[in-house]
Amino acid sequence: MGIINTINADFTLNNAVTDGGALYNYATGSGKIATMNNVSGKFTSNSAGSKGGAIAMYGENEGVSRINTLFADFSNNTAGRDGGAIYLNSGAEIDNIIGNFNNNRATANAGGAIYNLGEITNIISNFKDNTANTVGGAVYNGGTIENLSGIFENNETVVGDNHRGGAIYNDRTINNINASFINNRSNGSDGGAIWNSSGANIDSIKGEFIG
């Protein structure tokens, strides 16, 4: 078991050839857990060649990669593929994400700010000017998000066939969305604010849609 209790720092202009431009949290093997309890600060202009421009989290072979509380602002981070700011694989978990996501970009694929295949309990954040090349201008979800709240403004997917979900693309389960959606755009296809895939589930949506 690996534990980091507290990270309180600013990360600027860091780069990884593959994943996790600033932070990479990894666990592999049954019963193995890599935990960051509290992470706070600013993540600015970090980049990764593939996934997680600022943070990448991997739990593999029944291992669990975990962050308890992430209280941070993410600006101008870039991933070459998925998760301009944050990437979670199917073995990753975050309890709380609180902060602002501005002008992050997934240049080749999905999740301009966040790409989630794992489990997130609460996202309480504002998303502005984030961009994904294909789907989920701000958030791509292929795992589980319990509660998602905040303001989504001027997020977009770029022009292209089947480029959907200007703010959110849901491919699995989001239980509750309580948010304002302002001028988000799916420039290639459908779902200017939200795209919910066939077989995916959103239990409740509350808020405003302005565009």
PDB file of C-alpha atoms in Angstrom:
ATOM      1  CA  MET A   1       0.000   0.000   0.000  1.00  0.00           C
ATOM      2  CA  GLY A   2       1.355   3.403  -0.989  1.00  0.00           C
ATOM      3  CA  ILE A   3       0.064   6.557   0.722  1.00  0.00           C
ATOM      4  CA  ILE A   4       0.711  10.259   0.216  1.00  0.00           C
ATOM      5  CA  ASN A   5      -1.252  12.141   2.852  1.00  0.00           C
ATOM      6  CA  THR A   6      -1.008  15.711   1.556  1.00  0.00           C
ATOM      7  CA  ILE A   7       0.071  17.416  -1.640  1.00  0.00           C
ATOM      8  CA  ASN A   8      -0.280  21.205  -1.583  1.00  0.00           C
ATOM      9  CA  ALA A   9       1.597  22.540  -4.566  1.00  0.00           C
ATOM     10  CA  ASP A  10       1.388  24.254  -7.920  1.00  0.00           C
ATOM     11  CA  PHE A  11       2.401  22.274 -11.011  1.00  0.00           C
ATOM     12  CA  THR A  12       3.348  24.264 -14.108  1.00  0.00           C
ATOM     13  CA  LEU A  13       4.786  23.239 -17.502  1.00  0.00           C
ATOM     14  CA  ASN A  14       5.442  19.633 -16.570  1.00  0.00           C
ATOM     15  CA  ASN A  15       5.398  17.009 -19.315  1.00  0.00           C
ATOM     16  CA  ALA A  16       5.144  13.241 -19.630  1.00  0.00           C
ATOM     17  CA  VAL A  17       5.845  11.349 -22.828  1.00  0.00           C
ATOM     18  CA  THR A  18       2.838   9.089 -22.222  1.00  0.00           C
ATOM     19  CA  ASP A  19       0.503   9.641 -19.220  1.00  0.00           C
ATOM     20  CA  GLY A  20       0.155  12.033 -16.282  1.00  0.00           C
ATOM     21  CA  GLY A  21       1.909  15.267 -17.131  1.00  0.00           C
ATOM     22  CA  ALA A  22       2.236  16.298 -13.478  1.00  0.00           C
ATOM     23  CA  LEU A  23       1.049  13.359 -11.308  1.00  0.00           C
ATOM     24  CA  TYR A  24       0.746   9.623 -11.985  1.00  0.00           C
ATOM     25  CA  ASN A  25      -0.915   7.405  -9.362  1.00  0.00           C
ATOM     26  CA  TYR A  26      -0.628   3.645  -9.964  1.00  0.00           C
ATOM     27  CA  ALA A  27      -1.532   0.395  -8.204  1.00  0.00           C
ATOM     28  CA  THR A  28      -1.394  -3.165  -9.495  1.00  0.00           C
ATOM     29  CA  GLY A  29      -2.294  -6.485  -7.878  1.00  0.00           C
ATOM     30  CA  SER A  30      -5.096  -7.723  -5.659  1.00  0.00           C
ATOM     31  CA  GLY A  31      -5.301  -5.766  -2.406  1.00  0.00           C
ATOM     32  CA  LYS A  32      -2.828  -3.126  -3.577  1.00  0.00           C
ATOM     33  CA  ILE A  33      -3.992   0.474  -3.104  1.00  0.00           C
ATOM     34  CA  ALA A  34      -2.166   3.674  -4.059  1.00  0.00           C
ATOM     35  CA  THR A  35      -3.759   6.577  -2.172  1.00  0.00           C
ATOM     36  CA  MET A  36      -3.352  10.320  -2.299  1.00  0.00           C
ATOM     37  CA  ASN A  37      -5.500  11.612   0.561  1.00  0.00           C
ATOM     38  CA  ASN A  38      -5.585  15.357  -0.112  1.00  0.00           C
ATOM     39  CA  VAL A  39      -4.343  17.060  -3.258  1.00  0.00           C
ATOM     40  CA  SER A  40      -4.610  20.840  -3.649  1.00  0.00           C
ATOM     41  CA  GLY A  41      -3.045  23.557  -5.766  1.00  0.00           C
ATOM     42  CA  LYS A  42      -2.975  24.764  -9.338  1.00  0.00           C
ATOM     43  CA  PHE A  43      -2.197  22.665 -12.411  1.00  0.00           C
ATOM     44  CA  THR A  44      -1.223  24.941 -15.286  1.00  0.00           C
ATOM     45  CA  SER A  45       0.048  24.169 -18.800  1.00  0.00           C
ATOM     46  CA  ASN A  46       1.025  20.586 -18.099  1.00  0.00           C
ATOM     47  CA  SER A  47       0.946  18.035 -20.904  1.00  0.00           C
ATOM     48  CA  ALA A  48       0.988  14.308 -21.585  1.00  0.00           C
ATOM     49  CA  GLY A  49       1.553  12.575 -24.886  1.00  0.00           C
ATOM     50  CA  SER A  50      -1.409  10.258 -24.383  1.00  0.00           C
ATOM     51  CA  LYS A  51      -3.656  10.478 -21.277  1.00  0.00           C
ATOM     52  CA  GLY A  52      -4.105  12.835 -18.352  1.00  0.00           C
ATOM     53  CA  GLY A  53      -2.485  16.139 -19.182  1.00  0.00           C
ATOM     54  CA  ALA A  54      -2.135  16.934 -15.475  1.00  0.00           C
ATOM     55  CA  ILE A  55      -3.111  13.733 -13.587  1.00  0.00           C
ATOM     56  CA  ALA A  56      -3.359  10.088 -14.640  1.00  0.00           C
ATOM     57  CA  MET A  57      -4.702   7.357 -12.344  1.00  0.00           C
ATOM     58  CA  TYR A  58      -4.388   3.623 -13.014  1.00  0.00           C
ATOM     59  CA  GLY A  59      -5.529   0.645 -10.979  1.00  0.00           C
ATOM     60  CA  GLU A  60      -4.722  -2.646 -12.702  1.00  0.00           C
ATOM     61  CA  ASN A  61      -4.996  -6.374 -11.926  1.00  0.00           C
ATOM     62  CA  GLU A  62      -7.477  -5.633  -9.091  1.00  0.00           C
ATOM     63  CA  GLY A  63      -5.339  -2.824  -7.708  1.00  0.00           C
ATOM     64  CA  VAL A  64      -6.973   0.506  -6.788  1.00  0.00           C
ATOM     65  CA  SER A  65      -5.660   3.993  -7.537  1.00  0.00           C
ATOM     66  CA  ARG A  66      -7.373   6.487  -5.231  1.00  0.00           C
ATOM     67  CA  ILE A  67      -7.579  10.209  -4.439  1.00  0.00           C
ATOM     68  CA  ASN A  68      -9.813  11.164  -1.531  1.00  0.00           C
ATOM     69  CA  THR A  69     -10.113  14.925  -2.090  1.00  0.00           C
ATOM     70  CA  LEU A  70      -8.847  16.871  -5.084  1.00  0.00           C
ATOM     71  CA  PHE A  71      -9.248  20.616  -4.453  1.00  0.00           C
ATOM     72  CA  ALA A  72      -7.516  22.316  -7.354  1.00  0.00           C
ATOM     73  CA  ASP A  73      -7.730  24.499 -10.433  1.00  0.00           C
ATOM     74  CA  PHE A  74      -6.733  23.162 -13.858  1.00  0.00           C
ATOM     75  CA  SER A  75      -5.856  25.549 -16.698  1.00  0.00           C
ATOM     76  CA  ASN A  76      -4.342  25.047 -20.149  1.00  0.00           C
ATOM     77  CA  ASN A  77      -3.439  21.393 -19.659  1.00  0.00           C
ATOM     78  CA  THR A  78      -3.264  19.132 -22.717  1.00  0.00           C
ATOM     79  CA  ALA A  79      -3.425  15.401 -23.387  1.00  0.00           C
ATOM     80  CA  GLY A  80      -2.472  13.953 -26.732  1.00  0.00           C
ATOM     81  CA  ARG A  81      -5.398  11.548 -26.498  1.00  0.00           C
ATOM     82  CA  ASP A  82      -7.815  11.470 -23.496  1.00  0.00           C
ATOM     83  CA  GLY A  83      -8.407  13.613 -20.426  1.00  0.00           C
ATOM     84  CA  GLY A  84      -6.933  17.043 -20.999  1.00  0.00           C
ATOM     85  CA  ALA A  85      -6.616  17.547 -17.240  1.00  0.00           C
ATOM     86  CA  ILE A  86      -7.500  14.216 -15.523  1.00  0.00           C
ATOM     87  CA  TYR A  87      -7.662  10.594 -16.657  1.00  0.00           C
ATOM     88  CA  LEU A  88      -9.052   7.699 -14.561  1.00  0.00           C
ATOM     89  CA  ASN A  89      -8.951   4.100 -15.760  1.00  0.00           C
ATOM     90  CA  SER A  90     -11.427   1.468 -14.567  1.00  0.00           C
ATOM     91  CA  GLY A  91      -9.474   0.782 -11.375  1.00  0.00           C
ATOM     92  CA  ALA A  92      -9.326   4.418 -10.247  1.00  0.00           C
ATOM     93  CA  GLU A  93     -11.466   6.283  -7.704  1.00  0.00           C
ATOM     94  CA  ILE A  94     -11.876   9.893  -6.584  1.00  0.00           C
ATOM     95  CA  ASP A  95     -14.217  10.885  -3.752  1.00  0.00           C
ATOM     96  CA  ASN A  96     -14.377  14.647  -4.339  1.00  0.00           C
ATOM     97  CA  ILE A  97     -13.250  16.927  -7.146  1.00  0.00           C
ATOM     98  CA  ILE A  98     -13.656  20.621  -6.289  1.00  0.00           C
ATOM     99  CA  GLY A  99     -12.270  23.413  -8.460  1.00  0.00           C
ATOM    100  CA  ASN A 100     -12.211  25.069 -11.854  1.00  0.00           C
ATOM    101  CA  PHE A 101     -11.302  23.625 -15.244  1.00  0.00           C
ATOM    102  CA  ASN A 102     -10.415  26.236 -17.851  1.00  0.00           C
ATOM    103  CA  ASN A 103      -9.117  25.778 -21.393  1.00  0.00           C
ATOM    104  CA  ASN A 104      -7.983  22.169 -21.091  1.00  0.00           C
ATOM    105  CA  ARG A 105      -7.812  20.045 -24.222  1.00  0.00           C
ATOM    106  CA  ALA A 106      -7.888  16.417 -25.355  1.00  0.00           C
ATOM    107  CA  THR A 107      -6.329  16.863 -28.753  1.00  0.00           C
ATOM    108  CA  ALA A 108      -6.982  13.475 -30.377  1.00  0.00           C
ATOM    109  CA  ASN A 109      -9.964  11.991 -28.576  1.00  0.00           C
ATOM    110  CA  ALA A 110     -12.252  12.517 -25.572  1.00  0.00           C
ATOM    111  CA  GLY A 111     -12.745  14.384 -22.313  1.00  0.00           C
ATOM    112  CA  GLY A 112     -11.384  17.886 -22.682  1.00  0.00           C
ATOM    113  CA  ALA A 113     -11.086  18.229 -18.899  1.00  0.00           C
ATOM    114  CA  ILE A 114     -11.949  14.818 -17.367  1.00  0.00           C
ATOM    115  CA  TYR A 115     -11.981  11.308 -18.833  1.00  0.00           C
ATOM    116  CA  ASN A 116     -13.457   8.809 -16.366  1.00  0.00           C
ATOM    117  CA  LEU A 117     -13.624   5.025 -16.623  1.00  0.00           C
ATOM    118  CA  GLY A 118     -13.602   4.531 -12.851  1.00  0.00           C
ATOM    119  CA  GLU A 119     -15.676   5.876  -9.965  1.00  0.00           C
ATOM    120  CA  ILE A 120     -16.126   9.499  -8.917  1.00  0.00           C
ATOM    121  CA  THR A 121     -18.423  10.326  -6.000  1.00  0.00           C
ATOM    122  CA  ASN A 122     -18.737  14.120  -6.283  1.00  0.00           C
ATOM    123  CA  ILE A 123     -17.677  16.675  -8.863  1.00  0.00           C
ATOM    124  CA  ILE A 124     -18.354  20.243  -7.698  1.00  0.00           C
ATOM    125  CA  SER A 125     -16.606  22.318 -10.322  1.00  0.00           C
ATOM    126  CA  ASN A 126     -16.898  24.873 -13.088  1.00  0.00           C
ATOM    127  CA  PHE A 127     -15.841  24.021 -16.636  1.00  0.00           C
ATOM    128  CA  LYS A 128     -15.091  26.744 -19.166  1.00  0.00           C
ATOM    129  CA  ASP A 129     -13.506  26.710 -22.635  1.00  0.00           C
ATOM    130  CA  ASN A 130     -12.480  23.060 -22.567  1.00  0.00           C
ATOM    131  CA  THR A 131     -12.213  21.154 -25.851  1.00  0.00           C
ATOM    132  CA  ALA A 132     -12.205  17.523 -26.952  1.00  0.00           C
ATOM    133  CA  ASN A 133     -11.467  16.407 -30.460  1.00  0.00           C
ATOM    134  CA  THR A 134     -14.220  13.755 -30.561  1.00  0.00           C
ATOM    135  CA  VAL A 135     -16.632  13.492 -27.592  1.00  0.00           C
ATOM    136  CA  GLY A 136     -17.131  15.157 -24.204  1.00  0.00           C
ATOM    137  CA  GLY A 137     -15.857  18.694 -24.558  1.00  0.00           C
ATOM    138  CA  ALA A 138     -15.530  18.952 -20.762  1.00  0.00           C
ATOM    139  CA  VAL A 139     -16.340  15.489 -19.353  1.00  0.00           C
ATOM    140  CA  TYR A 140     -16.330  12.004 -20.819  1.00  0.00           C
ATOM    141  CA  ASN A 141     -17.827   9.368 -18.510  1.00  0.00           C
ATOM    142  CA  GLY A 142     -17.453   5.660 -19.169  1.00  0.00           C
ATOM    143  CA  GLY A 143     -17.616   4.723 -15.496  1.00  0.00           C
ATOM    144  CA  THR A 144     -19.719   6.007 -12.599  1.00  0.00           C
ATOM    145  CA  ILE A 145     -20.247   9.554 -11.355  1.00  0.00           C
ATOM    146  CA  GLU A 146     -22.599   9.898  -8.391  1.00  0.00           C
ATOM    147  CA  ASN A 147     -23.105  13.684  -8.329  1.00  0.00           C
ATOM    148  CA  LEU A 148     -22.022  16.306 -10.844  1.00  0.00           C
ATOM    149  CA  SER A 149     -22.671  20.008 -10.227  1.00  0.00           C
ATOM    150  CA  GLY A 150     -21.340  23.353 -11.417  1.00  0.00           C
ATOM    151  CA  ILE A 151     -21.331  25.602 -14.463  1.00  0.00           C
ATOM    152  CA  PHE A 152     -20.430  24.415 -17.960  1.00  0.00           C
ATOM    153  CA  GLU A 153     -19.665  27.323 -20.288  1.00  0.00           C
ATOM    154  CA  ASN A 154     -18.209  27.471 -23.809  1.00  0.00           C
ATOM    155  CA  ASN A 155     -17.022  23.875 -23.881  1.00  0.00           C
ATOM    156  CA  GLU A 156     -16.963  22.138 -27.243  1.00  0.00           C
ATOM    157  CA  THR A 157     -16.146  19.201 -29.456  1.00  0.00           C
ATOM    158  CA  VAL A 158     -14.505  19.992 -32.771  1.00  0.00           C
ATOM    159  CA  VAL A 159     -15.929  19.472 -36.221  1.00  0.00           C
ATOM    160  CA  GLY A 160     -16.208  15.836 -37.318  1.00  0.00           C
ATOM    161  CA  ASP A 161     -18.665  12.986 -37.789  1.00  0.00           C
ATOM    162  CA  ASN A 162     -20.071  11.632 -34.491  1.00  0.00           C
ATOM    163  CA  HIS A 163     -18.254  14.254 -32.423  1.00  0.00           C
ATOM    164  CA  ARG A 164     -20.840  14.583 -29.635  1.00  0.00           C
ATOM    165  CA  GLY A 165     -21.493  16.061 -26.219  1.00  0.00           C
ATOM    166  CA  GLY A 166     -20.206  19.620 -26.185  1.00  0.00           C
ATOM    167  CA  ALA A 167     -20.106  19.617 -22.370  1.00  0.00           C
ATOM    168  CA  ILE A 168     -20.757  16.005 -21.262  1.00  0.00           C
ATOM    169  CA  TYR A 169     -20.682  12.657 -23.025  1.00  0.00           C
ATOM    170  CA  ASN A 170     -22.104   9.858 -20.860  1.00  0.00           C
ATOM    171  CA  ASP A 171     -21.390   6.281 -21.853  1.00  0.00           C
ATOM    172  CA  ARG A 172     -22.344   4.585 -18.586  1.00  0.00           C
ATOM    173  CA  THR A 173     -23.815   6.015 -15.312  1.00  0.00           C
ATOM    174  CA  ILE A 174     -24.276   9.493 -13.880  1.00  0.00           C
ATOM    175  CA  ASN A 175     -26.737   9.522 -11.000  1.00  0.00           C
ATOM    176  CA  ASN A 176     -27.364  13.257 -10.558  1.00  0.00           C
ATOM    177  CA  ILE A 177     -26.527  16.347 -12.610  1.00  0.00           C
ATOM    178  CA  ASN A 178     -27.310  19.780 -11.137  1.00  0.00           C
ATOM    179  CA  ALA A 179     -25.663  22.362 -13.356  1.00  0.00           C
ATOM    180  CA  SER A 180     -25.975  25.338 -15.663  1.00  0.00           C
ATOM    181  CA  PHE A 181     -25.042  24.850 -19.324  1.00  0.00           C
ATOM    182  CA  ILE A 182     -24.167  28.009 -21.225  1.00  0.00           C
ATOM    183  CA  ASN A 183     -23.174  28.140 -24.899  1.00  0.00           C
ATOM    184  CA  ASN A 184     -21.637  24.687 -25.156  1.00  0.00           C
ATOM    185  CA  ARG A 185     -21.231  23.315 -28.677  1.00  0.00           C
ATOM    186  CA  SER A 186     -21.030  20.000 -30.452  1.00  0.00           C
ATOM    187  CA  ASN A 187     -19.560  21.271 -33.678  1.00  0.00           C
ATOM    188  CA  GLY A 188     -19.439  17.897 -35.391  1.00  0.00           C
ATOM    189  CA  SER A 189     -22.750  16.260 -34.561  1.00  0.00           C
ATOM    190  CA  ASP A 190     -25.281  16.051 -31.693  1.00  0.00           C
ATOM    191  CA  GLY A 191     -25.733  16.966 -28.058  1.00  0.00           C
ATOM    192  CA  GLY A 192     -24.567  20.549 -27.700  1.00  0.00           C
ATOM    193  CA  ALA A 193     -24.657  20.247 -23.907  1.00  0.00           C
ATOM    194  CA  ILE A 194     -25.165  16.536 -23.067  1.00  0.00           C
ATOM    195  CA  TRP A 195     -25.003  13.314 -25.047  1.00  0.00           C
ATOM    196  CA  ASN A 196     -26.284  10.150 -23.348  1.00  0.00           C
ATOM    197  CA  SER A 197     -25.410   6.949 -25.196  1.00  0.00           C
ATOM    198  CA  SER A 198     -27.723   4.029 -25.835  1.00  0.00           C
ATOM    199  CA  GLY A 199     -27.703   1.857 -22.714  1.00  0.00           C
ATOM    200  CA  ALA A 200     -26.222   4.596 -20.544  1.00  0.00           C
ATOM    201  CA  ASN A 201     -28.105   6.098 -17.620  1.00  0.00           C
ATOM    202  CA  ILE A 202     -28.601   9.531 -16.066  1.00  0.00           C
ATOM    203  CA  ASP A 203     -31.079   9.405 -13.170  1.00  0.00           C
ATOM    204  CA  SER A 204     -31.700  13.142 -12.696  1.00  0.00           C
ATOM    205  CA  ILE A 205     -30.864  16.386 -14.479  1.00  0.00           C
ATOM    206  CA  LYS A 206     -31.596  19.790 -12.927  1.00  0.00           C
ATOM    207  CA  GLY A 207     -30.400  23.203 -14.000  1.00  0.00           C
ATOM    208  CA  GLU A 208     -30.440  25.688 -16.866  1.00  0.00           C
ATOM    209  CA  PHE A 209     -29.614  25.341 -20.547  1.00  0.00           C
ATOM    210  CA  ILE A 210     -28.719  28.641 -22.189  1.00  0.00           C
ATOM    211  CA  GLY A 211     -27.292  29.064 -25.662  1.00  0.00           C
TER     212      GLY A 211
END
